[in-house]
Amino acid sequence: MVVAQVLFTIMGICTRLGAQKLPWSEVAAARAVLGAVVAIAVARMRGAPLVIHDRRTAWARSICGTVAMFCTFYTFGAPAIALGDAVTLGATSPIFIAILAPWLLGERSSRIVWVATTIAFAGVALVAGPSFRLSGSLSLVSLLGAVASALAMIWLRRLGTGRSGTPRESPEAIVAHFSLVAGVSLSLVALPTLRMPDLEGALFLLGTGASGAFAQIAMTRAYALDRAARVGVWSYLGVVLTHFAAIVILGEPEKPVGLAGAALVIAAGVGLTWSGLREARATAALVSPPCQTGR
C-alpha cells in the first residue's frame, strides 16, 4: 500500500506537469488506456481470467470509476486549485463510503462514523474555504469525484460476490473492464483537443499512465494480502506525500489553514479505519472457536 501511494503521488505530479503542455483529457486518456494494457498484460502473465460474470455490477463500478477519473484528472490538471488540496478533497471518499454503505450494502454505521464524517467535512471547509471564490467549482468537482469513487468502491465490493462471499471475477478482469470503459470515454472527450506531444510531454503521459496503472495493481494486491481496515489507513499517506511533493517539486504554496484542513481529513479517515479494524477484530473473536486446554 505504501508503494501504491508513492506511485499515486508520482501520477499526480506527472498529471499536473503534463497538463501544462497537453489537455487534461489527453493525460487522463493515456492513464486509462495504459491501465487497460497493463491489466491485460498482467492477466496473461498470471494466467488470470478476464471474463466478467456480473456484468450489471461491473458496468456500475466502471461508470462510477470513470466519472471519478474525469473529476480527478480535471482538477489535477487545473492550476487554479493546489494539487495537495485536490488530493485532500478526493481523500474524503472513505467518508462517503461510510455514509452510503447503510443504504447500498445494508451495513449499519456506528457513532464514530458520524463523528469522523463531521471532522472530515470540517477539514474540507478549511481546505476549500479560503480559495472558494477562485476555485469553488473545482472544489465541488473534487468532492463529486470522491462521491463517484465511493460508489465505485461499493460496487466493487458487491461485484461478482457469490453466496460464499468469494469474488467470481479476477482483479485483473475488474481493472481491465474499468480501464477500457474509462479509456474509450476519455479518448472521445480528448479527440477535439488532441495534440501531438513532444518528448517531454510524452514522458509525462507515460509517467502518468504507468505509475497510475501499477499503483492500482499494488493497491489491489495490498487488499488481497491483509484486512481492508488495516491496509486502508495507509491510503492517507498519499495525501501527505502529495502535499510535500507539491511544495518541493511544483513550488505550490501551502497555507496553514489548508494544512490544518488536510490534517482533519486524515485524522477522520484514520479514526474511521481504526474503528473498522476494532470491529473486525471483535467479530473475529466472536466467531473463533474457544481455546482448548491440555494442548
GROMACS .gro file of C-alpha atoms in nm:
model
  295
    1MET     CA    1   0.000   0.000   0.000
    2VAL     CA    2   0.293   0.233   0.066
    3VAL     CA    3   0.425   0.156  -0.284
    4ALA     CA    4   0.080   0.233  -0.426
    5GLN     CA    5   0.065   0.571  -0.252
    6VAL     CA    6   0.413   0.666  -0.374
    7LEU     CA    7   0.309   0.575  -0.729
    8PHE     CA    8  -0.020   0.769  -0.698
    9THR     CA    9   0.182   1.071  -0.585
   10ILE     CA   10   0.404   1.037  -0.893
   11MET     CA   11   0.089   1.012  -1.105
   12GLY     CA   12  -0.045   1.336  -0.958
   13ILE     CA   13   0.280   1.523  -1.018
   14CYS     CA   14   0.310   1.392  -1.375
   15THR     CA   15  -0.053   1.487  -1.439
   16ARG     CA   16  -0.004   1.844  -1.315
   17LEU     CA   17   0.316   1.885  -1.521
   18GLY     CA   18   0.170   1.710  -1.826
   19ALA     CA   19  -0.140   1.931  -1.818
   20GLN     CA   20   0.086   2.234  -1.866
   21LYS     CA   21   0.173   2.100  -2.211
   22LEU     CA   22  -0.131   1.891  -2.308
   23PRO     CA   23  -0.508   1.895  -2.241
   24TRP     CA   24  -0.606   1.725  -1.917
   25SER     CA   25  -0.836   1.488  -2.107
   26GLU     CA   26  -0.544   1.360  -2.315
   27VAL     CA   27  -0.342   1.293  -1.999
   28ALA     CA   28  -0.639   1.113  -1.842
   29ALA     CA   29  -0.699   0.906  -2.157
   30ALA     CA   30  -0.335   0.796  -2.157
   31ARG     CA   31  -0.371   0.689  -1.793
   32ALA     CA   32  -0.681   0.482  -1.866
   33VAL     CA   33  -0.553   0.319  -2.186
   34LEU     CA   34  -0.218   0.227  -2.031
   35GLY     CA   35  -0.408   0.093  -1.729
   36ALA     CA   36  -0.600  -0.145  -1.955
   37VAL     CA   37  -0.281  -0.257  -2.130
   38VAL     CA   38  -0.105  -0.326  -1.800
   39ALA     CA   39  -0.405  -0.512  -1.653
   40ILE     CA   40  -0.440  -0.737  -1.960
   41ALA     CA   41  -0.064  -0.800  -1.972
   42VAL     CA   42  -0.053  -0.895  -1.603
   43ALA     CA   43  -0.356  -1.122  -1.650
   44ARG     CA   44  -0.181  -1.302  -1.937
   45MET     CA   45   0.138  -1.342  -1.732
   46ARG     CA   46  -0.051  -1.483  -1.431
   47GLY     CA   47  -0.299  -1.684  -1.635
   48ALA     CA   48  -0.587  -1.496  -1.469
   49PRO     CA   49  -0.925  -1.499  -1.648
   50LEU     CA   50  -1.060  -1.177  -1.795
   51VAL     CA   51  -1.423  -1.293  -1.801
   52ILE     CA   52  -1.686  -1.077  -1.629
   53HIS     CA   53  -1.986  -1.268  -1.492
   54ASP     CA   54  -2.176  -0.997  -1.304
   55ARG     CA   55  -2.193  -0.754  -1.595
   56ARG     CA   56  -2.453  -0.522  -1.444
   57THR     CA   57  -2.247  -0.452  -1.133
   58ALA     CA   58  -1.927  -0.436  -1.339
   59TRP     CA   59  -2.077  -0.162  -1.557
   60ALA     CA   60  -2.197   0.028  -1.249
   61ARG     CA   61  -1.849   0.010  -1.099
   62SER     CA   62  -1.681   0.110  -1.427
   63ILE     CA   63  -1.916   0.403  -1.494
   64CYS     CA   64  -1.874   0.541  -1.141
   65GLY     CA   65  -1.499   0.487  -1.165
   66THR     CA   66  -1.490   0.669  -1.498
   67VAL     CA   67  -1.677   0.968  -1.351
   68ALA     CA   68  -1.430   0.970  -1.062
   69MET     CA   69  -1.140   0.965  -1.309
   70PHE     CA   70  -1.294   1.253  -1.506
   71CYS     CA   71  -1.320   1.464  -1.190
   72THR     CA   72  -0.977   1.366  -1.058
   73PHE     CA   73  -0.782   1.448  -1.373
   74TYR     CA   74  -0.986   1.761  -1.442
   75THR     CA   75  -0.886   1.904  -1.103
   76PHE     CA   76  -0.531   1.766  -1.115
   77GLY     CA   77  -0.481   1.950  -1.443
   78ALA     CA   78  -0.632   2.280  -1.326
   79PRO     CA   79  -0.374   2.529  -1.191
   80ALA     CA   80  -0.646   2.725  -1.007
   81ILE     CA   81  -0.655   2.463  -0.731
   82ALA     CA   82  -0.346   2.339  -0.548
   83LEU     CA   83  -0.265   1.975  -0.619
   84GLY     CA   84  -0.249   1.896  -0.247
   85ASP     CA   85  -0.595   2.046  -0.193
   86ALA     CA   86  -0.740   1.845  -0.481
   87VAL     CA   87  -0.595   1.524  -0.337
   88THR     CA   88  -0.723   1.611   0.011
   89LEU     CA   89  -1.078   1.664  -0.116
   90GLY     CA   90  -1.058   1.340  -0.311
   91ALA     CA   91  -0.945   1.158   0.002
   92THR     CA   92  -1.292   1.204   0.153
   93SER     CA   93  -1.421   0.904  -0.046
   94PRO     CA   94  -1.396   0.663   0.256
   95ILE     CA   95  -1.624   0.902   0.446
   96PHE     CA   96  -1.881   0.886   0.166
   97ILE     CA   97  -1.850   0.506   0.167
   98ALA     CA   98  -1.940   0.507   0.536
   99ILE     CA   99  -2.239   0.733   0.467
  100LEU     CA  100  -2.371   0.534   0.168
  101ALA     CA  101  -2.299   0.182   0.296
  102PRO     CA  102  -2.614   0.157   0.515
  103TRP     CA  103  -2.839   0.222   0.213
  104LEU     CA  104  -2.648   0.034  -0.056
  105LEU     CA  105  -2.487  -0.251   0.138
  106GLY     CA  106  -2.717  -0.282   0.437
  107GLU     CA  107  -2.430  -0.212   0.676
  108ARG     CA  108  -2.506  -0.006   0.984
  109SER     CA  109  -2.282   0.290   1.064
  110SER     CA  110  -2.163   0.339   1.421
  111ARG     CA  111  -2.147   0.664   1.613
  112ILE     CA  112  -1.778   0.708   1.534
  113VAL     CA  113  -1.864   0.712   1.163
  114TRP     CA  114  -2.075   1.025   1.205
  115VAL     CA  115  -1.813   1.186   1.430
  116ALA     CA  116  -1.547   1.114   1.168
  117THR     CA  117  -1.777   1.248   0.897
  118THR     CA  118  -1.824   1.576   1.084
  119ILE     CA  119  -1.449   1.613   1.137
  120ALA     CA  120  -1.377   1.534   0.772
  121PHE     CA  121  -1.620   1.790   0.638
  122ALA     CA  122  -1.479   2.049   0.877
  123GLY     CA  123  -1.144   1.971   0.718
  124VAL     CA  124  -1.295   2.008   0.371
  125ALA     CA  125  -1.432   2.350   0.468
  126LEU     CA  126  -1.085   2.460   0.582
  127VAL     CA  127  -0.921   2.331   0.263
  128ALA     CA  128  -1.176   2.476   0.020
  129GLY     CA  129  -1.289   2.782   0.214
  130PRO     CA  130  -1.000   3.030   0.167
  131SER     CA  131  -0.993   2.989  -0.211
  132PHE     CA  132  -1.359   2.904  -0.273
  133ARG     CA  133  -1.421   3.224  -0.468
  134LEU     CA  134  -1.141   3.136  -0.709
  135SER     CA  135  -1.170   2.757  -0.722
  136GLY     CA  136  -1.507   2.682  -0.567
  137SER     CA  137  -1.630   2.494  -0.872
  138LEU     CA  138  -1.310   2.287  -0.877
  139SER     CA  139  -1.358   2.201  -0.511
  140LEU     CA  140  -1.710   2.081  -0.588
  141VAL     CA  141  -1.578   1.874  -0.879
  142SER     CA  142  -1.322   1.713  -0.643
  143LEU     CA  143  -1.598   1.625  -0.398
  144LEU     CA  144  -1.813   1.486  -0.681
  145GLY     CA  145  -1.517   1.268  -0.776
  146ALA     CA  146  -1.491   1.147  -0.416
  147VAL     CA  147  -1.862   1.051  -0.418
  148ALA     CA  148  -1.822   0.870  -0.751
  149SER     CA  149  -1.513   0.691  -0.620
  150ALA     CA  150  -1.705   0.584  -0.310
  151LEU     CA  151  -1.983   0.440  -0.527
  152ALA     CA  152  -1.723   0.262  -0.740
  153MET     CA  153  -1.572   0.102  -0.430
  154ILE     CA  154  -1.916  -0.005  -0.307
  155TRP     CA  155  -1.998  -0.169  -0.641
  156LEU     CA  156  -1.651  -0.325  -0.637
  157ARG     CA  157  -1.732  -0.483  -0.304
  158ARG     CA  158  -2.051  -0.629  -0.446
  159LEU     CA  159  -1.902  -0.724  -0.780
  160GLY     CA  160  -1.933  -1.091  -0.858
  161THR     CA  161  -1.964  -1.197  -0.495
  162GLY     CA  162  -2.148  -1.526  -0.468
  163ARG     CA  163  -2.328  -1.679  -0.176
  164SER     CA  164  -1.998  -1.800  -0.029
  165GLY     CA  165  -1.869  -1.441  -0.027
  166THR     CA  166  -1.585  -1.512  -0.268
  167PRO     CA  167  -1.542  -1.293  -0.576
  168ARG     CA  168  -1.600  -1.462  -0.912
  169GLU     CA  169  -1.405  -1.207  -1.113
  170SER     CA  170  -1.027  -1.173  -1.104
  171PRO     CA  171  -0.881  -0.835  -1.002
  172GLU     CA  172  -0.725  -0.808  -1.347
  173ALA     CA  173  -1.066  -0.856  -1.513
  174ILE     CA  174  -1.221  -0.583  -1.298
  175VAL     CA  175  -0.935  -0.340  -1.361
  176ALA     CA  176  -0.933  -0.416  -1.735
  177HIS     CA  177  -1.310  -0.361  -1.767
  178PHE     CA  178  -1.294  -0.029  -1.582
  179SER     CA  179  -0.984   0.088  -1.770
  180LEU     CA  180  -1.135   0.006  -2.109
  181VAL     CA  181  -1.459   0.192  -2.029
  182ALA     CA  182  -1.264   0.490  -1.896
  183GLY     CA  183  -1.016   0.474  -2.185
  184VAL     CA  184  -1.284   0.484  -2.453
  185SER     CA  185  -1.482   0.759  -2.276
  186LEU     CA  186  -1.181   0.981  -2.210
  187SER     CA  187  -1.041   0.925  -2.559
  188LEU     CA  188  -1.367   1.051  -2.709
  189VAL     CA  189  -1.351   1.360  -2.487
  190ALA     CA  190  -0.986   1.417  -2.579
  191LEU     CA  191  -1.032   1.390  -2.957
  192PRO     CA  192  -1.143   1.752  -3.024
  193THR     CA  193  -0.835   1.896  -2.849
  194LEU     CA  194  -0.588   1.617  -2.920
  195ARG     CA  195  -0.228   1.732  -2.959
  196MET     CA  196   0.088   1.557  -3.067
  197PRO     CA  197   0.311   1.563  -2.758
  198ASP     CA  198   0.679   1.648  -2.772
  199LEU     CA  199   0.935   1.427  -2.599
  200GLU     CA  200   0.880   1.587  -2.258
  201GLY     CA  201   0.503   1.568  -2.292
  202ALA     CA  202   0.523   1.204  -2.399
  203LEU     CA  203   0.732   1.125  -2.091
  204PHE     CA  204   0.470   1.287  -1.868
  205LEU     CA  205   0.197   1.083  -2.040
  206LEU     CA  206   0.396   0.764  -1.991
  207GLY     CA  207   0.473   0.853  -1.630
  208THR     CA  208   0.106   0.923  -1.556
  209GLY     CA  209  -0.019   0.606  -1.720
  210ALA     CA  210   0.247   0.368  -1.590
  211SER     CA  211   0.252   0.498  -1.231
  212GLY     CA  212  -0.129   0.501  -1.210
  213ALA     CA  213  -0.162   0.151  -1.357
  214PHE     CA  214   0.097  -0.010  -1.132
  215ALA     CA  215  -0.035   0.182  -0.830
  216GLN     CA  216  -0.378   0.032  -0.887
  217ILE     CA  217  -0.230  -0.319  -0.912
  218ALA     CA  218  -0.025  -0.264  -0.595
  219MET     CA  219  -0.332  -0.138  -0.410
  220THR     CA  220  -0.542  -0.435  -0.526
  221ARG     CA  221  -0.265  -0.670  -0.413
  222ALA     CA  222  -0.244  -0.499  -0.074
  223TYR     CA  223  -0.615  -0.550  -0.007
  224ALA     CA  224  -0.573  -0.917  -0.104
  225LEU     CA  225  -0.293  -0.968   0.148
  226ASP     CA  226  -0.442  -0.817   0.462
  227ARG     CA  227  -0.758  -0.677   0.619
  228ALA     CA  228  -0.906  -0.376   0.446
  229ALA     CA  229  -0.920  -0.174   0.769
  230ARG     CA  230  -0.553  -0.232   0.844
  231VAL     CA  231  -0.442  -0.160   0.488
  232GLY     CA  232  -0.677   0.132   0.424
  233VAL     CA  233  -0.515   0.358   0.681
  234TRP     CA  234  -0.203   0.379   0.465
  235SER     CA  235  -0.403   0.538   0.182
  236TYR     CA  236  -0.379   0.869   0.370
  237LEU     CA  237  -0.003   0.857   0.328
  238GLY     CA  238  -0.073   0.967  -0.031
  239VAL     CA  239  -0.225   1.295   0.092
  240VAL     CA  240   0.085   1.375   0.297
  241LEU     CA  241   0.323   1.276   0.015
  242THR     CA  242   0.131   1.482  -0.241
  243HIS     CA  243   0.131   1.795  -0.024
  244PHE     CA  244   0.506   1.756   0.030
  245ALA     CA  245   0.577   1.686  -0.339
  246ALA     CA  246   0.363   1.982  -0.448
  247ILE     CA  247   0.566   2.212  -0.226
  248VAL     CA  248   0.909   2.076  -0.322
  249ILE     CA  249   0.861   1.989  -0.692
  250LEU     CA  250   0.584   2.222  -0.807
  251GLY     CA  251   0.657   2.511  -0.573
  252GLU     CA  252   0.291   2.539  -0.472
  253PRO     CA  253   0.246   2.744  -0.153
  254GLU     CA  254   0.068   2.580   0.137
  255LYS     CA  255  -0.134   2.791   0.380
  256PRO     CA  256  -0.159   2.685   0.747
  257VAL     CA  257  -0.540   2.673   0.721
  258GLY     CA  258  -0.520   2.431   0.428
  259LEU     CA  259  -0.270   2.211   0.608
  260ALA     CA  260  -0.494   2.209   0.916
  261GLY     CA  261  -0.787   2.102   0.700
  262ALA     CA  262  -0.580   1.824   0.542
  263ALA     CA  263  -0.483   1.707   0.892
  264LEU     CA  264  -0.851   1.689   0.993
  265VAL     CA  265  -0.939   1.485   0.684
  266ILE     CA  266  -0.651   1.246   0.752
  267ALA     CA  267  -0.744   1.220   1.122
  268ALA     CA  268  -1.106   1.141   1.033
  269GLY     CA  269  -1.000   0.872   0.787
  270VAL     CA  270  -0.753   0.715   1.029
  271GLY     CA  271  -1.013   0.717   1.306
  272LEU     CA  272  -1.269   0.556   1.078
  273THR     CA  273  -1.018   0.290   0.972
  274TRP     CA  274  -0.918   0.222   1.333
  275SER     CA  275  -1.283   0.177   1.426
  276GLY     CA  276  -1.332  -0.067   1.139
  277LEU     CA  277  -1.028  -0.267   1.246
  278ARG     CA  278  -1.159  -0.290   1.603
  279GLU     CA  279  -1.496  -0.413   1.478
  280ALA     CA  280  -1.325  -0.671   1.256
  281ARG     CA  281  -1.120  -0.800   1.548
  282ALA     CA  282  -1.427  -0.817   1.772
  283THR     CA  283  -1.618  -1.010   1.507
  284ALA     CA  284  -1.325  -1.249   1.459
  285ALA     CA  285  -1.310  -1.308   1.836
  286LEU     CA  286  -1.680  -1.393   1.846
  287VAL     CA  287  -1.671  -1.645   1.561
  288SER     CA  288  -1.336  -1.807   1.651
  289PRO     CA  289  -1.353  -2.142   1.830
  290PRO     CA  290  -1.275  -2.144   2.203
  291CYS     CA  291  -0.922  -2.236   2.307
  292GLN     CA  292  -0.871  -2.598   2.405
  293THR     CA  293  -0.673  -2.677   2.717
  294GLY     CA  294  -0.422  -2.957   2.756
  295ARG     CA  295  -0.250  -2.895   2.421
   0.00000   0.00000   0.00000
